[in-house]
Amino acid sequence: MLNDKSGKSGGYAADVEIRSFDIFGVHEFTPKSFPDHRGLFAAPFQEAAFVEAVGHPLRLGQTNHSVSARGVIRGVHFADVPPGQAKYVYCPRGSMVDVVVDVRVGSPTFGRWVAVRLDSAEYRALYVAEGLGHSFVALEDDTVMSYLCSTPFTPSAEHGISPLDPELGLPWAEHLDGEPVLSDKDRAAPTLAAAADAGLLPDYDACLRRYAELRAAA
């Protein structure tokens, strides 16, 4: 599978720089920071910038908060579409490499991925549309991930593929100096090919219909 590290500037909205990627449904938001003698202020999520990039407001069904030790990998996770679960994520403490994998069967970028560093220096955020796989590795202890999720967690609709799938070649090794730490569930997750054979992966056309429904409802 091929890595997709290409990105293109999408412009500015308010105090946020927007970047989109060749994988449809992935957007990066870098807010302007305002440091002074008291500390620092930044707004990682700004609705005007989000709507400019995505075409509809962010639906909020749940917020998540995780704390990870250095070397912890979480994911690759995705949800059934419809309705799917989109995520808007940023790192308020520590640093991580966030990886988005296109697991949508029929997508022109199926099996490709993008990797973006998220940290508490720039407060960069990443939007992961419904149907895409999400994962990250913590680069230091006590790294915090903050998630804004479009739908609540639904165990029966949640799935994963192995972050160690050799065919995907996700970039963990270049950021780790030891063995990664995974949950039992993530370590036992199927490869992308096995998940496709089992019919677990989202359908690209179904995802496109879902995105259109969200834009029409805006």
PDB file of C-alpha atoms in Angstrom:
ATOM      1  CA  MET A   1       0.000   0.000   0.000  1.00  0.00           C
ATOM      2  CA  LEU A   2       1.139   3.549  -0.653  1.00  0.00           C
ATOM      3  CA  ASN A   3       1.617   6.342   1.834  1.00  0.00           C
ATOM      4  CA  ASP A   4      -0.019   9.648   0.909  1.00  0.00           C
ATOM      5  CA  LYS A   5       1.949  12.489   2.480  1.00  0.00           C
ATOM      6  CA  SER A   6       0.786  15.050  -0.062  1.00  0.00           C
ATOM      7  CA  GLY A   7      -1.079  18.042   1.218  1.00  0.00           C
ATOM      8  CA  LYS A   8      -2.273  21.258  -0.269  1.00  0.00           C
ATOM      9  CA  SER A   9      -3.085  24.565   1.297  1.00  0.00           C
ATOM     10  CA  GLY A  10      -6.791  25.210   1.326  1.00  0.00           C
ATOM     11  CA  GLY A  11      -6.591  28.795   2.556  1.00  0.00           C
ATOM     12  CA  TYR A  12      -7.388  30.642   5.742  1.00  0.00           C
ATOM     13  CA  ALA A  13     -10.547  31.199   7.731  1.00  0.00           C
ATOM     14  CA  ALA A  14     -10.411  33.493  10.739  1.00  0.00           C
ATOM     15  CA  ASP A  15      -7.161  32.624  12.544  1.00  0.00           C
ATOM     16  CA  VAL A  16      -6.831  29.083  11.174  1.00  0.00           C
ATOM     17  CA  GLU A  17      -4.718  27.745   8.311  1.00  0.00           C
ATOM     18  CA  ILE A  18      -6.462  24.900   6.477  1.00  0.00           C
ATOM     19  CA  ARG A  19      -4.732  22.086   4.613  1.00  0.00           C
ATOM     20  CA  SER A  20      -6.448  19.271   2.713  1.00  0.00           C
ATOM     21  CA  PHE A  21      -5.032  15.984   1.458  1.00  0.00           C
ATOM     22  CA  ASP A  22      -5.460  13.704  -1.525  1.00  0.00           C
ATOM     23  CA  ILE A  23      -7.430  11.322   0.695  1.00  0.00           C
ATOM     24  CA  PHE A  24     -10.922  12.781   0.505  1.00  0.00           C
ATOM     25  CA  GLY A  25     -12.295  13.681   3.926  1.00  0.00           C
ATOM     26  CA  VAL A  26      -9.014  14.504   5.705  1.00  0.00           C
ATOM     27  CA  HIS A  27      -8.343  18.123   6.678  1.00  0.00           C
ATOM     28  CA  GLU A  28      -5.703  19.733   8.873  1.00  0.00           C
ATOM     29  CA  PHE A  29      -6.351  22.925  10.857  1.00  0.00           C
ATOM     30  CA  THR A  30      -3.536  24.983  12.356  1.00  0.00           C
ATOM     31  CA  PRO A  31      -4.792  27.784  14.612  1.00  0.00           C
ATOM     32  CA  LYS A  32      -2.870  30.949  15.327  1.00  0.00           C
ATOM     33  CA  SER A  33      -1.470  31.033  18.859  1.00  0.00           C
ATOM     34  CA  PHE A  34      -1.433  34.129  21.053  1.00  0.00           C
ATOM     35  CA  PRO A  35       1.337  33.942  23.678  1.00  0.00           C
ATOM     36  CA  ASP A  36       1.833  36.646  26.304  1.00  0.00           C
ATOM     37  CA  HIS A  37       3.229  37.055  29.806  1.00  0.00           C
ATOM     38  CA  ARG A  38       0.379  34.926  31.214  1.00  0.00           C
ATOM     39  CA  GLY A  39       0.940  31.937  28.926  1.00  0.00           C
ATOM     40  CA  LEU A  40      -0.762  31.138  25.647  1.00  0.00           C
ATOM     41  CA  PHE A  41      -4.189  31.113  24.013  1.00  0.00           C
ATOM     42  CA  ALA A  42      -5.264  29.099  20.949  1.00  0.00           C
ATOM     43  CA  ALA A  43      -8.607  27.965  19.496  1.00  0.00           C
ATOM     44  CA  PRO A  44      -8.049  24.496  17.961  1.00  0.00           C
ATOM     45  CA  PHE A  45     -11.631  24.316  16.667  1.00  0.00           C
ATOM     46  CA  GLN A  46     -13.281  27.222  14.848  1.00  0.00           C
ATOM     47  CA  GLU A  47     -16.574  26.592  13.086  1.00  0.00           C
ATOM     48  CA  ALA A  48     -16.038  29.012  10.178  1.00  0.00           C
ATOM     49  CA  ALA A  49     -12.786  27.294   9.222  1.00  0.00           C
ATOM     50  CA  PHE A  50     -14.350  23.865   9.599  1.00  0.00           C
ATOM     51  CA  VAL A  51     -17.353  24.661   7.391  1.00  0.00           C
ATOM     52  CA  GLU A  52     -15.078  26.227   4.783  1.00  0.00           C
ATOM     53  CA  ALA A  53     -13.088  23.003   4.530  1.00  0.00           C
ATOM     54  CA  VAL A  54     -15.759  20.339   5.025  1.00  0.00           C
ATOM     55  CA  GLY A  55     -18.944  21.939   3.732  1.00  0.00           C
ATOM     56  CA  HIS A  56     -21.126  21.392   6.790  1.00  0.00           C
ATOM     57  CA  PRO A  57     -20.978  22.104  10.552  1.00  0.00           C
ATOM     58  CA  LEU A  58     -19.464  19.587  12.920  1.00  0.00           C
ATOM     59  CA  ARG A  59     -22.127  17.390  14.485  1.00  0.00           C
ATOM     60  CA  LEU A  60     -21.175  16.692  18.095  1.00  0.00           C
ATOM     61  CA  GLY A  61     -22.353  13.447  19.661  1.00  0.00           C
ATOM     62  CA  GLN A  62     -19.572  12.799  22.165  1.00  0.00           C
ATOM     63  CA  THR A  63     -16.213  14.106  23.357  1.00  0.00           C
ATOM     64  CA  ASN A  64     -13.380  11.738  24.255  1.00  0.00           C
ATOM     65  CA  HIS A  65     -10.164  12.226  26.206  1.00  0.00           C
ATOM     66  CA  SER A  66      -7.263   9.775  26.257  1.00  0.00           C
ATOM     67  CA  VAL A  67      -3.908   9.827  28.039  1.00  0.00           C
ATOM     68  CA  SER A  68      -1.110   7.668  26.625  1.00  0.00           C
ATOM     69  CA  ALA A  69       2.425   6.736  27.614  1.00  0.00           C
ATOM     70  CA  ARG A  70       5.262   7.041  25.130  1.00  0.00           C
ATOM     71  CA  GLY A  71       5.076   4.262  22.540  1.00  0.00           C
ATOM     72  CA  VAL A  72       1.357   3.584  22.900  1.00  0.00           C
ATOM     73  CA  ILE A  73      -0.462   3.032  19.607  1.00  0.00           C
ATOM     74  CA  ARG A  74      -4.258   3.370  19.520  1.00  0.00           C
ATOM     75  CA  GLY A  75      -6.180   2.230  16.446  1.00  0.00           C
ATOM     76  CA  VAL A  76      -6.658   1.782  13.566  1.00  0.00           C
ATOM     77  CA  HIS A  77     -10.369   2.352  14.380  1.00  0.00           C
ATOM     78  CA  PHE A  78     -13.411   3.077  12.217  1.00  0.00           C
ATOM     79  CA  ALA A  79     -17.196   2.757  12.406  1.00  0.00           C
ATOM     80  CA  ASP A  80     -19.951   1.410  10.155  1.00  0.00           C
ATOM     81  CA  VAL A  81     -21.377   3.872   7.621  1.00  0.00           C
ATOM     82  CA  PRO A  82     -24.122   4.933   7.916  1.00  0.00           C
ATOM     83  CA  PRO A  83     -24.018   6.718  10.195  1.00  0.00           C
ATOM     84  CA  GLY A  84     -20.272   6.450  10.816  1.00  0.00           C
ATOM     85  CA  GLN A  85     -18.315   8.500  13.308  1.00  0.00           C
ATOM     86  CA  ALA A  86     -16.289  11.497  12.181  1.00  0.00           C
ATOM     87  CA  LYS A  87     -13.555  12.779  14.509  1.00  0.00           C
ATOM     88  CA  TYR A  88     -11.949  16.148  15.049  1.00  0.00           C
ATOM     89  CA  VAL A  89      -8.791  15.563  17.079  1.00  0.00           C
ATOM     90  CA  TYR A  90      -5.993  17.592  18.602  1.00  0.00           C
ATOM     91  CA  CYS A  91      -3.281  17.190  21.231  1.00  0.00           C
ATOM     92  CA  PRO A  92      -3.544  19.550  24.229  1.00  0.00           C
ATOM     93  CA  ARG A  93      -0.551  17.956  26.009  1.00  0.00           C
ATOM     94  CA  GLY A  94       2.514  16.119  24.747  1.00  0.00           C
ATOM     95  CA  SER A  95       3.008  15.038  21.149  1.00  0.00           C
ATOM     96  CA  MET A  96       1.927  12.300  18.784  1.00  0.00           C
ATOM     97  CA  VAL A  97       1.928  11.196  15.175  1.00  0.00           C
ATOM     98  CA  ASP A  98      -1.658  10.884  14.003  1.00  0.00           C
ATOM     99  CA  VAL A  99      -2.331   8.519  11.104  1.00  0.00           C
ATOM    100  CA  VAL A 100      -5.466   8.352   8.945  1.00  0.00           C
ATOM    101  CA  VAL A 101      -5.965   5.308   6.699  1.00  0.00           C
ATOM    102  CA  ASP A 102      -8.429   5.138   3.828  1.00  0.00           C
ATOM    103  CA  VAL A 103     -10.303   1.890   4.531  1.00  0.00           C
ATOM    104  CA  ARG A 104     -13.296   2.711   2.273  1.00  0.00           C
ATOM    105  CA  VAL A 105     -13.722  -0.079  -0.276  1.00  0.00           C
ATOM    106  CA  GLY A 106     -13.929   1.425  -3.768  1.00  0.00           C
ATOM    107  CA  SER A 107     -12.103   4.635  -2.857  1.00  0.00           C
ATOM    108  CA  PRO A 108      -9.450   5.772  -5.354  1.00  0.00           C
ATOM    109  CA  THR A 109      -7.040   6.099  -2.415  1.00  0.00           C
ATOM    110  CA  PHE A 110      -7.980   2.820  -0.685  1.00  0.00           C
ATOM    111  CA  GLY A 111      -5.148   1.597   1.537  1.00  0.00           C
ATOM    112  CA  ARG A 112      -3.257   4.881   1.480  1.00  0.00           C
ATOM    113  CA  TRP A 113      -2.554   6.941   4.581  1.00  0.00           C
ATOM    114  CA  VAL A 114      -1.507  10.351   5.832  1.00  0.00           C
ATOM    115  CA  ALA A 115       0.586  11.058   8.914  1.00  0.00           C
ATOM    116  CA  VAL A 116       0.487  14.389  10.759  1.00  0.00           C
ATOM    117  CA  ARG A 117       2.283  15.454  13.916  1.00  0.00           C
ATOM    118  CA  LEU A 118      -0.073  16.835  16.570  1.00  0.00           C
ATOM    119  CA  ASP A 119       1.350  18.479  19.668  1.00  0.00           C
ATOM    120  CA  SER A 120       0.899  21.100  22.363  1.00  0.00           C
ATOM    121  CA  ALA A 121       3.288  23.497  20.648  1.00  0.00           C
ATOM    122  CA  GLU A 122       1.094  24.310  17.629  1.00  0.00           C
ATOM    123  CA  TYR A 123      -2.296  22.827  18.616  1.00  0.00           C
ATOM    124  CA  ARG A 124      -2.778  21.552  15.067  1.00  0.00           C
ATOM    125  CA  ALA A 125      -6.023  19.581  14.624  1.00  0.00           C
ATOM    126  CA  LEU A 126      -7.111  16.909  12.178  1.00  0.00           C
ATOM    127  CA  TYR A 127     -10.570  16.107  10.849  1.00  0.00           C
ATOM    128  CA  VAL A 128     -11.238  12.462   9.973  1.00  0.00           C
ATOM    129  CA  ALA A 129     -14.472  11.962   8.022  1.00  0.00           C
ATOM    130  CA  GLU A 130     -16.867   9.050   8.466  1.00  0.00           C
ATOM    131  CA  GLY A 131     -15.520   5.778   7.077  1.00  0.00           C
ATOM    132  CA  LEU A 132     -11.818   6.565   7.484  1.00  0.00           C
ATOM    133  CA  GLY A 133      -9.547   4.669   9.860  1.00  0.00           C
ATOM    134  CA  HIS A 134      -7.864   6.599  12.682  1.00  0.00           C
ATOM    135  CA  SER A 135      -4.772   5.786  14.715  1.00  0.00           C
ATOM    136  CA  PHE A 136      -1.905   7.492  16.532  1.00  0.00           C
ATOM    137  CA  VAL A 137       1.313   6.834  18.428  1.00  0.00           C
ATOM    138  CA  ALA A 138       2.276   8.845  21.514  1.00  0.00           C
ATOM    139  CA  LEU A 139       5.772  10.332  21.306  1.00  0.00           C
ATOM    140  CA  GLU A 140       6.090  11.139  25.010  1.00  0.00           C
ATOM    141  CA  ASP A 141       4.576  10.159  28.331  1.00  0.00           C
ATOM    142  CA  ASP A 142       1.258  11.673  29.393  1.00  0.00           C
ATOM    143  CA  THR A 143       0.294  12.598  25.855  1.00  0.00           C
ATOM    144  CA  VAL A 144      -3.340  13.689  25.688  1.00  0.00           C
ATOM    145  CA  MET A 145      -5.663  13.289  22.722  1.00  0.00           C
ATOM    146  CA  SER A 146      -8.880  15.296  22.660  1.00  0.00           C
ATOM    147  CA  TYR A 147     -11.605  14.020  20.327  1.00  0.00           C
ATOM    148  CA  LEU A 148     -14.780  15.721  19.127  1.00  0.00           C
ATOM    149  CA  CYS A 149     -16.930  12.902  17.725  1.00  0.00           C
ATOM    150  CA  SER A 150     -19.944  13.296  15.458  1.00  0.00           C
ATOM    151  CA  THR A 151     -21.835  10.358  17.004  1.00  0.00           C
ATOM    152  CA  PRO A 152     -21.761   8.510  20.340  1.00  0.00           C
ATOM    153  CA  PHE A 153     -19.686   5.372  20.739  1.00  0.00           C
ATOM    154  CA  THR A 154     -21.644   2.327  19.553  1.00  0.00           C
ATOM    155  CA  PRO A 155     -19.748  -0.897  20.350  1.00  0.00           C
ATOM    156  CA  SER A 156     -21.564  -3.026  17.775  1.00  0.00           C
ATOM    157  CA  ALA A 157     -20.663  -0.588  14.980  1.00  0.00           C
ATOM    158  CA  GLU A 158     -16.999  -0.112  15.919  1.00  0.00           C
ATOM    159  CA  HIS A 159     -14.215  -2.011  14.136  1.00  0.00           C
ATOM    160  CA  GLY A 160     -10.474  -1.967  13.715  1.00  0.00           C
ATOM    161  CA  ILE A 161      -7.641  -3.113  11.529  1.00  0.00           C
ATOM    162  CA  SER A 162      -4.145  -3.943  12.703  1.00  0.00           C
ATOM    163  CA  PRO A 163      -1.828  -0.946  13.016  1.00  0.00           C
ATOM    164  CA  LEU A 164       1.026  -3.417  12.438  1.00  0.00           C
ATOM    165  CA  ASP A 165      -0.305  -4.678   9.076  1.00  0.00           C
ATOM    166  CA  PRO A 166       2.906  -4.997   7.015  1.00  0.00           C
ATOM    167  CA  GLU A 167       1.050  -4.257   3.776  1.00  0.00           C
ATOM    168  CA  LEU A 168       0.034  -0.846   5.116  1.00  0.00           C
ATOM    169  CA  GLY A 169       3.519   0.013   6.335  1.00  0.00           C
ATOM    170  CA  LEU A 170       2.379   2.618   8.852  1.00  0.00           C
ATOM    171  CA  PRO A 171       5.262   4.810  10.084  1.00  0.00           C
ATOM    172  CA  TRP A 172       5.571   3.654  13.682  1.00  0.00           C
ATOM    173  CA  ALA A 173       9.166   2.394  13.529  1.00  0.00           C
ATOM    174  CA  GLU A 174      10.597   5.778  12.571  1.00  0.00           C
ATOM    175  CA  HIS A 175       9.065   7.328  15.688  1.00  0.00           C
ATOM    176  CA  LEU A 176       9.770   4.582  18.237  1.00  0.00           C
ATOM    177  CA  ASP A 177      12.943   3.242  19.813  1.00  0.00           C
ATOM    178  CA  GLY A 178      11.292   0.140  21.278  1.00  0.00           C
ATOM    179  CA  GLU A 179       8.298  -2.132  20.968  1.00  0.00           C
ATOM    180  CA  PRO A 180       4.937  -0.385  20.642  1.00  0.00           C
ATOM    181  CA  VAL A 181       2.299  -0.798  23.351  1.00  0.00           C
ATOM    182  CA  LEU A 182      -1.117  -1.922  22.076  1.00  0.00           C
ATOM    183  CA  SER A 183      -4.365  -3.082  23.602  1.00  0.00           C
ATOM    184  CA  ASP A 184      -5.168  -6.775  23.215  1.00  0.00           C
ATOM    185  CA  LYS A 185      -8.031  -5.809  20.895  1.00  0.00           C
ATOM    186  CA  ASP A 186      -5.846  -3.715  18.588  1.00  0.00           C
ATOM    187  CA  ARG A 187      -3.102  -6.349  18.516  1.00  0.00           C
ATOM    188  CA  ALA A 188      -5.643  -9.011  17.483  1.00  0.00           C
ATOM    189  CA  ALA A 189      -7.329  -6.853  14.821  1.00  0.00           C
ATOM    190  CA  PRO A 190      -7.328  -8.198  11.244  1.00  0.00           C
ATOM    191  CA  THR A 191      -5.196  -6.884   8.423  1.00  0.00           C
ATOM    192  CA  LEU A 192      -6.798  -4.555   5.905  1.00  0.00           C
ATOM    193  CA  ALA A 193      -7.064  -7.384   3.374  1.00  0.00           C
ATOM    194  CA  ALA A 194      -8.653  -9.758   5.906  1.00  0.00           C
ATOM    195  CA  ALA A 195     -11.136  -7.092   7.009  1.00  0.00           C
ATOM    196  CA  ALA A 196     -12.073  -6.497   3.368  1.00  0.00           C
ATOM    197  CA  ASP A 197     -12.580 -10.230   2.777  1.00  0.00           C
ATOM    198  CA  ALA A 198     -14.799 -10.384   5.878  1.00  0.00           C
ATOM    199  CA  GLY A 199     -16.961  -7.483   4.673  1.00  0.00           C
ATOM    200  CA  LEU A 200     -16.076  -5.284   7.660  1.00  0.00           C
ATOM    201  CA  LEU A 201     -14.930  -2.208   5.776  1.00  0.00           C
ATOM    202  CA  PRO A 202     -17.054   0.821   4.847  1.00  0.00           C
ATOM    203  CA  ASP A 203     -18.196   1.249   1.251  1.00  0.00           C
ATOM    204  CA  TYR A 204     -16.901   4.382  -0.477  1.00  0.00           C
ATOM    205  CA  ASP A 205     -20.166   5.131  -2.271  1.00  0.00           C
ATOM    206  CA  ALA A 206     -22.089   4.815   0.998  1.00  0.00           C
ATOM    207  CA  CYS A 207     -19.642   7.260   2.583  1.00  0.00           C
ATOM    208  CA  LEU A 208     -20.094   9.744  -0.273  1.00  0.00           C
ATOM    209  CA  ARG A 209     -23.867   9.551   0.182  1.00  0.00           C
ATOM    210  CA  ARG A 210     -23.429  10.197   3.901  1.00  0.00           C
ATOM    211  CA  TYR A 211     -21.231  13.235   3.242  1.00  0.00           C
ATOM    212  CA  ALA A 212     -23.817  14.579   0.777  1.00  0.00           C
ATOM    213  CA  GLU A 213     -26.593  14.117   3.339  1.00  0.00           C
ATOM    214  CA  LEU A 214     -24.634  16.115   5.913  1.00  0.00           C
ATOM    215  CA  ARG A 215     -23.969  18.941   3.458  1.00  0.00           C
ATOM    216  CA  ALA A 216     -27.629  19.008   2.396  1.00  0.00           C
ATOM    217  CA  ALA A 217     -28.749  19.249   6.016  1.00  0.00           C
ATOM    218  CA  ALA A 218     -26.429  22.169   6.760  1.00  0.00           C
TER     219      ALA A 218
END
